[in-house]
């Protein structure tokens, strides 16, 4: 791993995956302050405050609109990368973040809750493009090649478990900045939301210093000279001819290959089980309850009976464990395999979701059960980061040939964002209506997905597409 590769990896990850993680968790700490702002503004406009139901609805929309923006961004990113390249697409996405930061940062001064919601949707638009598009090895997703070029592209575009680590770091940074000693006070919440402009500005300033992706230059632009220079810079070696020949071979194969549309993919019976597996795993990843944990951690701990003064520090502790679990998952995925990690992760999340329900029901009689709730939340986060966080992205690439892979990524990515929106929007109402039993829904989802993976999906590590297809058949 050369210094140029490491530096561009950190830059892309800091402004994409880490920013995505930050936006997942940033609305958790200032929830009550934002609700108070909405209520005050509504009272000033209409002469009366918002009832609890409409206020919860407005705040749930603020939280979940991020995912709708992400859905749109993930559908548009292929066009952006093909037209402008990786650097161009990332720079334009960074400009969107500056706009979003301005909306959210000045929302209170201008007395406009709408600006907060618009800002959140724009940050989602950025994350949808960067995390599932610009940060992938190819605009529509593909696996790295062999030899040195595969190493180069993997580190230039963080994917899978590496991407999951930076998402965890983003969540943790939002939890740290949300402490009362930092930006967790009422007067600081607009600044807290608009911190997103810092990584975006850094990316905007430094991206022009790095060459474009060698793969994009050669395959998309047929610029052999530019690709050669970029490889010299990234790999730090003058001998890159083998890598160039590899990419030329892929360019020829892609030019003669007919890409399958989403509709054609869904109607192709030869990959029926592979497609169903992508749907189950990607939907299960978001419906597992992890988004509820990220979006509403403080509310969950408050309902569990944790003293209000201790909640920010408890939340930060779960974030630190999340980062450690992500590192463990990244370091073990190639040794243990995809299947054991994802089955173990979903089983752990299911058991811990049931544990939260039990602890909430018993905490009136046994006050120490509140700490069991915290331990179960930690278990859900650790289980997610060690398996379900990164494995579905790798599996999607490994279950399909290059002709089917772009459409599979569209389906998987769209399901991710739609399910993210669903959980972010309905969880407060689910919690209000079902109480402690709402976590049994997540328990059921996790255990069913684990059972499906155990019965249907084979291990994909070190297997070709033909071997995987034969196992499914």
JSON list of N, CA, C and O in Angstrom, two decimals, residues 132 275 278-279 282-283 285 393 396 407-417:
[
{"chain": "A", "resi": 132, "resn": "UNK", "atom": "N", "xyz": [-22.57, 4.52, -2.45]},
{"chain": "A", "resi": 132, "resn": "UNK", "atom": "CA", "xyz": [-22.92, 3.38, -3.29]},
{"chain": "A", "resi": 132, "resn": "UNK", "atom": "C", "xyz": [-22.60, 3.64, -4.76]},
{"chain": "A", "resi": 132, "resn": "UNK", "atom": "O", "xyz": [-23.08, 2.94, -5.63]},
{"chain": "A", "resi": 275, "resn": "UNK", "atom": "N", "xyz": [-31.06, -13.32, -7.12]},
{"chain": "A", "resi": 275, "resn": "UNK", "atom": "CA", "xyz": [-31.75, -12.05, -6.98]},
{"chain": "A", "resi": 275, "resn": "UNK", "atom": "C", "xyz": [-32.57, -12.00, -5.68]},
{"chain": "A", "resi": 275, "resn": "UNK", "atom": "O", "xyz": [-32.58, -11.00, -4.97]},
{"chain": "A", "resi": 278, "resn": "UNK", "atom": "N", "xyz": [-30.23, -11.32, -2.82]},
{"chain": "A", "resi": 278, "resn": "UNK", "atom": "CA", "xyz": [-29.87, -9.91, -2.72]},
{"chain": "A", "resi": 278, "resn": "UNK", "atom": "C", "xyz": [-30.99, -9.11, -2.06]},
{"chain": "A", "resi": 278, "resn": "UNK", "atom": "O", "xyz": [-30.76, -8.26, -1.19]},
{"chain": "A", "resi": 279, "resn": "UNK", "atom": "N", "xyz": [-32.22, -9.39, -2.43]},
{"chain": "A", "resi": 279, "resn": "UNK", "atom": "CA", "xyz": [-33.38, -8.69, -1.85]},
{"chain": "A", "resi": 279, "resn": "UNK", "atom": "C", "xyz": [-33.48, -8.97, -0.36]},
{"chain": "A", "resi": 279, "resn": "UNK", "atom": "O", "xyz": [-33.63, -8.04, 0.46]},
{"chain": "A", "resi": 282, "resn": "UNK", "atom": "N", "xyz": [-30.26, -7.45, 1.64]},
{"chain": "A", "resi": 282, "resn": "UNK", "atom": "CA", "xyz": [-30.20, -5.99, 1.67]},
{"chain": "A", "resi": 282, "resn": "UNK", "atom": "C", "xyz": [-31.37, -5.38, 2.44]},
{"chain": "A", "resi": 282, "resn": "UNK", "atom": "O", "xyz": [-31.20, -4.43, 3.19]},
{"chain": "A", "resi": 283, "resn": "UNK", "atom": "N", "xyz": [-32.57, -5.92, 2.24]},
{"chain": "A", "resi": 283, "resn": "UNK", "atom": "CA", "xyz": [-33.72, -5.43, 3.00]},
{"chain": "A", "resi": 283, "resn": "UNK", "atom": "C", "xyz": [-33.56, -5.78, 4.48]},
{"chain": "A", "resi": 283, "resn": "UNK", "atom": "O", "xyz": [-33.84, -4.95, 5.36]},
{"chain": "A", "resi": 285, "resn": "UNK", "atom": "N", "xyz": [-30.85, -6.12, 6.14]},
{"chain": "A", "resi": 285, "resn": "UNK", "atom": "CA", "xyz": [-29.81, -5.30, 6.75]},
{"chain": "A", "resi": 285, "resn": "UNK", "atom": "C", "xyz": [-30.39, -4.02, 7.34]},
{"chain": "A", "resi": 285, "resn": "UNK", "atom": "O", "xyz": [-30.01, -3.58, 8.42]},
{"chain": "A", "resi": 393, "resn": "UNK", "atom": "N", "xyz": [-22.77, -6.01, 0.34]},
{"chain": "A", "resi": 393, "resn": "UNK", "atom": "CA", "xyz": [-22.19, -5.35, -0.83]},
{"chain": "A", "resi": 393, "resn": "UNK", "atom": "C", "xyz": [-21.24, -6.29, -1.57]},
{"chain": "A", "resi": 393, "resn": "UNK", "atom": "O", "xyz": [-21.20, -6.33, -2.80]},
{"chain": "A", "resi": 396, "resn": "UNK", "atom": "N", "xyz": [-23.32, -9.14, -3.31]},
{"chain": "A", "resi": 396, "resn": "UNK", "atom": "CA", "xyz": [-23.99, -8.70, -4.53]},
{"chain": "A", "resi": 396, "resn": "UNK", "atom": "C", "xyz": [-23.05, -8.77, -5.72]},
{"chain": "A", "resi": 396, "resn": "UNK", "atom": "O", "xyz": [-23.45, -9.17, -6.81]},
{"chain": "A", "resi": 407, "resn": "UNK", "atom": "N", "xyz": [-27.39, -3.98, -12.60]},
{"chain": "A", "resi": 407, "resn": "UNK", "atom": "CA", "xyz": [-28.81, -4.02, -12.26]},
{"chain": "A", "resi": 407, "resn": "UNK", "atom": "C", "xyz": [-29.02, -4.55, -10.84]},
{"chain": "A", "resi": 407, "resn": "UNK", "atom": "O", "xyz": [-29.90, -4.08, -10.10]},
{"chain": "A", "resi": 408, "resn": "UNK", "atom": "N", "xyz": [-28.20, -5.53, -10.44]},
{"chain": "A", "resi": 408, "resn": "UNK", "atom": "CA", "xyz": [-28.32, -6.08, -9.08]},
{"chain": "A", "resi": 408, "resn": "UNK", "atom": "C", "xyz": [-27.98, -5.02, -8.04]},
{"chain": "A", "resi": 408, "resn": "UNK", "atom": "O", "xyz": [-28.62, -4.93, -6.98]},
{"chain": "A", "resi": 409, "resn": "UNK", "atom": "N", "xyz": [-26.96, -4.20, -8.33]},
{"chain": "A", "resi": 409, "resn": "UNK", "atom": "CA", "xyz": [-26.62, -3.12, -7.40]},
{"chain": "A", "resi": 409, "resn": "UNK", "atom": "C", "xyz": [-27.73, -2.07, -7.31]},
{"chain": "A", "resi": 409, "resn": "UNK", "atom": "O", "xyz": [-27.98, -1.50, -6.25]},
{"chain": "A", "resi": 410, "resn": "UNK", "atom": "N", "xyz": [-28.40, -1.81, -8.43]},
{"chain": "A", "resi": 410, "resn": "UNK", "atom": "CA", "xyz": [-29.51, -0.86, -8.41]},
{"chain": "A", "resi": 410, "resn": "UNK", "atom": "C", "xyz": [-30.63, -1.38, -7.51]},
{"chain": "A", "resi": 410, "resn": "UNK", "atom": "O", "xyz": [-31.17, -0.64, -6.68]},
{"chain": "A", "resi": 411, "resn": "UNK", "atom": "N", "xyz": [-30.96, -2.65, -7.66]},
{"chain": "A", "resi": 411, "resn": "UNK", "atom": "CA", "xyz": [-32.03, -3.25, -6.84]},
{"chain": "A", "resi": 411, "resn": "UNK", "atom": "C", "xyz": [-31.63, -3.25, -5.36]},
{"chain": "A", "resi": 411, "resn": "UNK", "atom": "O", "xyz": [-32.40, -2.82, -4.49]},
{"chain": "A", "resi": 412, "resn": "UNK", "atom": "N", "xyz": [-30.41, -3.73, -5.07]},
{"chain": "A", "resi": 412, "resn": "UNK", "atom": "CA", "xyz": [-29.96, -3.79, -3.68]},
{"chain": "A", "resi": 412, "resn": "UNK", "atom": "C", "xyz": [-29.85, -2.42, -3.05]},
{"chain": "A", "resi": 412, "resn": "UNK", "atom": "O", "xyz": [-30.30, -2.21, -1.91]},
{"chain": "A", "resi": 413, "resn": "UNK", "atom": "N", "xyz": [-29.27, -1.45, -3.78]},
{"chain": "A", "resi": 413, "resn": "UNK", "atom": "CA", "xyz": [-29.13, -0.10, -3.24]},
{"chain": "A", "resi": 413, "resn": "UNK", "atom": "C", "xyz": [-30.47, 0.58, -3.01]},
{"chain": "A", "resi": 413, "resn": "UNK", "atom": "O", "xyz": [-30.67, 1.25, -2.00]},
{"chain": "A", "resi": 414, "resn": "UNK", "atom": "N", "xyz": [-31.41, 0.39, -3.95]},
{"chain": "A", "resi": 414, "resn": "UNK", "atom": "CA", "xyz": [-32.74, 1.00, -3.79]},
{"chain": "A", "resi": 414, "resn": "UNK", "atom": "C", "xyz": [-33.46, 0.43, -2.58]},
{"chain": "A", "resi": 414, "resn": "UNK", "atom": "O", "xyz": [-34.11, 1.17, -1.82]},
{"chain": "A", "resi": 415, "resn": "UNK", "atom": "N", "xyz": [-33.36, -0.89, -2.39]},
{"chain": "A", "resi": 415, "resn": "UNK", "atom": "CA", "xyz": [-33.98, -1.51, -1.22]},
{"chain": "A", "resi": 415, "resn": "UNK", "atom": "C", "xyz": [-33.35, -0.99, 0.07]},
{"chain": "A", "resi": 415, "resn": "UNK", "atom": "O", "xyz": [-34.05, -0.76, 1.06]},
{"chain": "A", "resi": 416, "resn": "UNK", "atom": "N", "xyz": [-32.03, -0.81, 0.07]},
{"chain": "A", "resi": 416, "resn": "UNK", "atom": "CA", "xyz": [-31.36, -0.28, 1.24]},
{"chain": "A", "resi": 416, "resn": "UNK", "atom": "C", "xyz": [-31.94, 1.06, 1.65]},
{"chain": "A", "resi": 416, "resn": "UNK", "atom": "O", "xyz": [-32.28, 1.28, 2.82]},
{"chain": "A", "resi": 417, "resn": "UNK", "atom": "N", "xyz": [-32.04, 1.96, 0.69]},
{"chain": "A", "resi": 417, "resn": "UNK", "atom": "CA", "xyz": [-32.52, 3.31, 1.02]},
{"chain": "A", "resi": 417, "resn": "UNK", "atom": "C", "xyz": [-34.01, 3.34, 1.36]},
{"chain": "A", "resi": 417, "resn": "UNK", "atom": "O", "xyz": [-34.43, 4.05, 2.29]}
]
